[in-house]
Amino acid sequence: MACDTKTWLVLHVVLLVTCYMQHCINGQTPQVPCIFVFGDSLSDNGNNNNLLTNAKANYDPYGVDFPTGSNGSRFTNGRTSIDYIGEFLGFTDFIPPFANTNGSNISHGVNYASGSAGISFETAKHMGDNVPLLLQLIHHNIIVSKIALMLGGLPQAQQYLKKCLYYVNIGSNDYINNYYLPQFYPSSRLFNPEQYAQVLSDQFSFFLQALHAAGARKHVIVGVGLIGCTPNAIATKGLKQGELCVEQYNADSLILSLKLRALVDRFNTEKPDSKYIFVNSTAGSVDPSLGFTVFNAPCCPVRSDGMCVRDSIPCTNRNQHVFHDGFHPTQALNYLTALTSYDSTFAAPGTTSPMDIKQLAQYPIN
């Protein structure tokens, strides 16, 4: 991804023009009929608002750059990666959260992601309630039943749903808010990092099997990012001499990412009626040539738990910050992440495998 700022701006404009041309040619018909989103705070757009939890983003300065402000309920200053991916795919409206689908066309998709949620059911429960991955699957089955009623039956619904995109981005909380908190959870005493990643991978495999049974055929699986490079990790864990990040955190979560990548390869073999792609969140680099100048400090004043202080004033150079708070990337980084996931011509080698999201959207499913 290393390129000078001028080249990056040219690529940015080219992409926007390409998307505009696609909309004009297709009469603004999205490249897939619907998007279903599973995950944590990297994708949550309001599902935690009414839960008893500290993991909420419905207050300033979250959403300071979002069209509806903090009402966007996103754990960043503006759009999330999946917001941008939806735009690239041709959607003119944001995918609604499961917690509030009133007045929304659920046949265009639903977002089930929940801030602080993990693959493990117990993850982050010390912060309050959340919707873990398997409960998100139950919520999806409810939506599938409603779509079946709309379309005249389950066979008609599954014929429709197999053309949709299923985006799954989860796993970091299973380390940040579980494995690394032995005062709350026994996981680090019960399992070494390899064993723990296998436990999570087995649960994730069950989730993929059940999602396939519910009609999903086009899957995007996002690996865990560099959780040891977050401002919160650096501030609370401390760095060893010569370290820029908490490398043990990155090494542990990489084990899970490699197992998720292996699941993608396995399911592509075992499920010939489907296509799975893996997005490597650690591919490439983020450097000043892309406009970023602040890499390990939050844009907003943060609480002890890494979340923004309510009604605090964020930094003014938000497009130069990698992180909005102690954990979550800024809109600027989310745009870059979405762009390189959607179109691999903008990405470092190995960012997406075996294809990018744009190609997956066009992939024929019989």
C-alpha positions as a printed Julia matrix, in Angstrom:
366×3 Matrix{Float64}:
   0.0     0.0     0.0
   3.01    2.29    0.1
   2.53    5.08   -2.43
   2.97    8.83   -2.31
   0.08   11.06   -1.31
  -0.45   12.39   -4.82
  -0.84    8.88   -6.24
  -3.21    7.98   -3.4
  -5.44   10.96   -4.17
  -5.55   10.01   -7.85
  -6.59    6.46   -6.94
  -9.22    7.86   -4.59
 -10.77    9.95   -7.38
 -10.6     7.06   -9.86
 -12.49    4.82   -7.44
 -15.21    7.4    -6.85
 -15.63    7.94  -10.59
 -15.77    4.18  -11.14
 -18.46    3.77   -8.49
 -20.43    6.66   -9.99
 -20.23    5.12  -13.46
 -21.37    1.77  -12.12
 -24.39    3.42  -10.51
 -25.27    5.26  -13.72
 -24.93    2.18  -15.89
 -26.87   -0.04  -13.5
 -29.47    2.55  -12.57
 -28.0     2.5    -9.05
 -28.78   -1.2    -8.67
 -26.49   -2.63   -5.99
 -24.02   -5.33   -7.03
 -25.63   -7.7    -4.5
 -29.27   -7.6    -3.35
 -28.43   -7.47    0.36
 -25.67   -7.4     2.97
 -25.76   -9.14    6.33
 -23.18   -8.0     8.87
 -21.89   -9.99   11.85
 -19.25   -8.73   14.25
 -18.26   -6.39   17.04
 -17.73   -2.66   17.53
 -15.79   -2.38   14.28
 -19.16   -2.85   12.53
 -21.82   -2.1    15.17
 -24.21    0.68   14.1
 -26.65    0.8    17.01
 -27.31   -2.69   18.33
 -25.86   -1.83   21.74
 -27.83    1.36   22.3
 -30.49   -0.22   24.5
 -28.29   -2.78   26.21
 -26.97   -2.44   29.78
 -23.32   -2.02   28.83
 -20.46    0.46   28.87
 -19.78   -0.4    25.23
 -21.93    2.27   23.57
 -21.14    4.89   20.97
 -24.33    6.96   20.9
 -22.71   10.09   22.32
 -20.25   12.75   21.2
 -17.51   12.69   20.03
 -18.46    9.42   18.35
 -20.01   10.22   14.98
 -18.62   13.75   14.83
 -18.1    13.27   11.07
 -21.11   11.01   10.47
 -24.11   12.52    8.6
 -26.38   12.17   11.65
 -23.71   12.77   14.28
 -23.65   10.55   17.35
 -27.06    9.17   16.33
 -25.04    7.04   13.92
 -23.99    4.98   16.97
 -20.7     3.95   15.4
 -17.5     3.43   17.37
 -15.56    5.91   15.27
 -15.76    9.53   14.17
 -17.68    8.7    10.98
 -18.28    5.73    8.75
 -17.16    2.17    9.45
 -15.45   -0.1     6.94
 -18.68   -1.96    6.19
 -20.45    1.37    5.65
 -17.95    2.16    2.91
 -18.08   -1.35    1.47
 -21.85   -0.99    1.2
 -21.39    2.29   -0.68
 -18.84    0.71   -3.03
 -21.34   -2.08   -3.72
 -23.95    0.48   -4.73
 -26.15    0.79   -1.64
 -27.51    4.3    -1.14
 -28.75    3.63    2.41
 -26.83    2.26    5.39
 -27.66   -1.3     6.42
 -29.99   -1.01    9.48
 -29.13   -2.52   12.88
 -31.12   -5.54   13.99
 -32.18   -3.63   17.11
 -34.04   -1.11   14.98
 -35.34   -2.33   11.64
 -38.62   -0.41   11.9
 -39.31    1.22    8.57
 -36.3    -0.47    6.96
 -36.34   -2.86    4.03
 -34.79   -5.94    5.64
 -34.55   -7.58    2.22
 -31.59   -5.22    1.62
 -29.83   -6.65    4.66
 -29.41   -6.27    8.42
 -26.46   -5.47   10.68
 -26.22   -7.75   13.75
 -22.81   -6.56   15.02
 -22.5    -5.73   18.71
 -19.84   -3.66   20.43
 -17.58   -5.72   22.76
 -19.0    -9.0    21.37
 -16.81  -11.98   20.68
 -16.87  -15.46   19.24
 -17.04  -16.74   22.82
 -20.32  -16.16   24.62
 -18.6   -14.96   27.82
 -16.36  -12.35   26.17
 -16.61   -8.8    27.59
 -19.51   -9.59   29.9
 -17.66   -7.65   32.62
 -18.58   -4.53   30.6
 -22.25   -5.45   30.54
 -24.44   -7.09   27.96
 -23.6    -7.72   24.31
 -24.7    -9.95   21.44
 -22.11  -12.71   20.87
 -21.66  -14.33   17.49
 -23.99  -17.3    17.94
 -26.76  -15.04   19.25
 -26.26  -12.86   16.18
 -26.86  -16.01   14.14
 -30.16  -16.56   15.99
 -31.13  -12.99   15.16
 -30.31  -13.66   11.52
 -32.56  -16.72   11.48
 -35.4   -14.5    12.71
 -34.78  -12.14    9.79
 -34.61  -15.06    7.35
 -38.04  -16.2     8.55
 -39.42  -12.71    7.97
 -37.92  -12.55    4.48
 -39.42  -15.97    3.75
 -42.85  -14.61    4.66
 -42.26  -11.61    2.4
 -41.2   -13.75   -0.57
 -43.74  -16.55   -0.22
 -41.71  -19.31    1.41
 -38.31  -20.51    2.56
 -37.22  -21.9    -0.86
 -37.86  -18.5    -2.46
 -36.01  -16.79    0.38
 -32.95  -19.04    0.08
 -32.86  -18.53   -3.67
 -32.75  -14.8    -2.99
 -30.36  -14.91   -0.03
 -27.68  -16.93   -1.79
 -26.9   -13.87   -3.91
 -26.34  -11.67   -0.84
 -23.06  -10.78    0.86
 -22.33  -12.08    4.38
 -19.64  -10.05    6.15
 -18.1   -11.33    9.39
 -15.54   -9.3    11.36
 -15.06  -10.51   14.94
 -12.45  -11.96   17.28
 -10.4    -9.12   18.75
 -12.55   -8.88   21.89
 -11.91  -12.55   22.62
  -8.37  -11.42   23.4
  -8.74   -7.8    24.56
 -11.81   -8.44   26.7
 -11.31  -12.06   27.66
  -7.95  -13.81   27.29
  -5.93  -10.83   28.54
  -8.18  -10.21   31.56
  -7.45  -13.14   33.89
  -9.09  -11.24   36.76
 -12.44  -11.75   34.98
 -12.01  -14.83   32.77
 -10.24  -18.19   33.2
  -9.4   -18.68   29.5
  -5.69  -17.82   29.79
  -5.33  -20.3    32.65
  -7.2   -23.04   30.83
  -5.61  -22.68   27.39
  -2.31  -21.67   25.89
  -2.6   -19.3    22.86
  -2.68  -22.17   20.35
  -5.39  -24.04   22.24
  -7.46  -20.91   22.77
  -7.34  -20.03   19.08
  -8.48  -23.58   18.26
 -11.44  -23.27   20.63
 -12.46  -20.02   18.93
 -11.89  -21.5    15.47
 -14.1   -24.49   16.28
 -16.91  -22.18   17.39
 -16.44  -20.09   14.27
 -16.61  -23.22   12.1
 -19.95  -24.12   13.7
 -21.17  -20.6    12.95
 -20.19  -20.91    9.27
 -21.92  -24.28    8.98
 -25.12  -22.84   10.46
 -24.92  -19.73    8.29
 -24.61  -21.91    5.21
 -27.66  -23.9     6.33
 -29.57  -20.6     6.55
 -28.86  -19.89    2.88
 -25.59  -17.93    2.91
 -23.32  -18.51   -0.08
 -21.05  -15.45   -0.42
 -18.93  -14.94    2.69
 -16.33  -12.34    3.71
 -14.27  -13.42    6.72
 -12.06  -10.68    8.21
  -9.0   -11.63   10.22
  -8.06  -10.03   13.53
  -6.02   -6.84   13.2
  -2.89   -5.76   15.06
  -4.51   -5.5    18.47
  -1.13   -4.95   20.1
  -0.75   -1.65   18.25
  -3.85    0.03   19.67
  -3.34    3.03   21.94
  -5.03    1.15   24.77
  -2.7    -1.85   24.49
   0.36    0.39   24.42
  -0.85    2.47   27.38
  -1.97   -0.37   29.63
   0.48   -3.17   28.81
   3.58   -1.14   28.2
   6.26   -1.84   25.62
   9.46   -3.8    25.84
  12.63   -2.08   24.73
  12.64   -1.62   20.96
   8.96   -2.5    20.55
   6.49   -0.23   18.75
   3.54   -2.47   19.64
   2.74   -5.15   22.21
   4.06   -7.95   20.03
   2.72  -10.77   22.2
  -0.81   -9.53   21.58
  -0.21   -9.49   17.83
   1.37  -12.93   17.89
  -1.51  -14.48   19.84
  -4.24  -13.03   17.63
  -2.32  -14.0    14.49
  -2.8   -17.65   15.47
  -6.57  -17.17   15.27
  -6.33  -15.27   11.98
  -4.34  -18.11   10.42
  -6.95  -20.59   11.6
  -9.75  -18.46   10.11
  -7.81  -18.33    6.85
  -7.55  -22.13    6.96
 -11.32  -22.35    7.53
 -11.88  -20.27    4.39
  -9.74  -22.67    2.38
 -11.49  -25.68    3.9
 -15.01  -24.39    3.32
 -14.18  -23.43   -0.26
 -13.34  -27.11   -0.78
 -16.2   -28.59    1.23
 -18.9   -26.18    0.0
 -18.61  -26.02   -3.8
 -21.97  -24.22   -3.94
 -20.47  -21.3    -1.99
 -17.52  -18.92   -2.07
 -15.56  -17.75    0.96
 -12.92  -15.04    0.98
 -10.48  -13.99    3.68
  -9.43  -10.4     4.37
  -6.01  -10.15    5.99
  -6.24   -7.16    8.32
  -2.48   -7.16    8.89
  -1.43   -6.99    5.23
   0.34   -3.89    3.99
   1.3    -0.91    6.1
  -0.14    2.42    7.13
   2.43    5.17    6.77
   2.73    8.94    6.25
   2.59    8.53    2.46
  -1.13    7.76    2.94
  -1.71   10.95    4.9
  -1.45    9.49    8.41
   0.85   11.16   10.93
  -0.47    9.95   14.33
  -0.28    6.17   14.73
  -0.53    5.26   18.41
  -2.51    8.01   20.13
  -6.31    8.4    20.29
  -8.01   11.37   18.63
 -10.38   11.86   21.58
  -9.68   12.05   25.31
 -10.26    8.51   26.63
 -11.6     6.94   29.8
  -9.74    4.21   31.67
 -11.5     1.61   29.5
 -10.26    3.2    26.25
 -13.59    4.7    25.2
 -13.98    8.42   24.44
 -14.89   10.66   27.35
 -18.51   11.72   26.88
 -18.9    15.13   25.18
 -15.15   15.64   24.97
 -13.53   17.57   22.12
 -11.77   15.37   19.56
  -8.63   16.31   17.64
  -9.03   18.55   14.61
  -6.68   16.53   12.37
  -8.85   13.42   12.39
  -7.89   12.38    8.85
  -4.29   12.09   10.03
  -5.1     9.83   13.0
  -5.17    6.04   12.76
  -7.27    5.69   15.95
 -10.32    7.61   17.12
 -10.25    6.23   20.68
  -8.17    3.62   22.47
  -9.26    0.78   20.18
 -11.2     1.87   17.13
  -9.87    3.23   13.86
 -10.86    6.58   12.43
 -13.09    7.03    9.42
  -9.95    7.75    7.38
  -8.46    4.35    8.15
 -11.85    2.66    7.71
 -12.01    4.07    4.2
  -8.59    2.65    3.4
  -9.52   -0.73    4.88
 -12.76   -0.86    2.92
 -11.1     0.21   -0.32
  -8.36   -2.43   -0.16
 -10.88   -5.13    0.83
 -13.27   -4.22   -1.95
 -10.73   -3.81   -4.75
  -7.42   -5.67   -4.5
  -5.81   -3.45   -7.16
  -5.51   -0.83   -4.39
  -4.16   -3.32   -1.85
  -0.92   -4.91   -0.79
  -0.44   -8.48   -2.04
  -2.27  -10.99    0.14
  -4.86   -8.57    1.51
  -7.73  -10.62    0.11
  -7.82  -14.3    -0.82
  -8.8   -15.96   -3.11
 -10.5   -12.83   -4.51
 -11.63   -9.38   -3.4
 -15.13   -8.3    -2.4
 -15.89   -6.77   -5.79
 -15.11  -10.08   -7.47
 -17.08  -12.0    -4.85
 -20.13   -9.83   -5.53
 -19.91  -10.78   -9.21
 -19.17  -14.46   -8.53
 -21.9   -16.7   -10.01
 -23.78  -18.85   -7.49
 -26.11  -21.45   -8.96
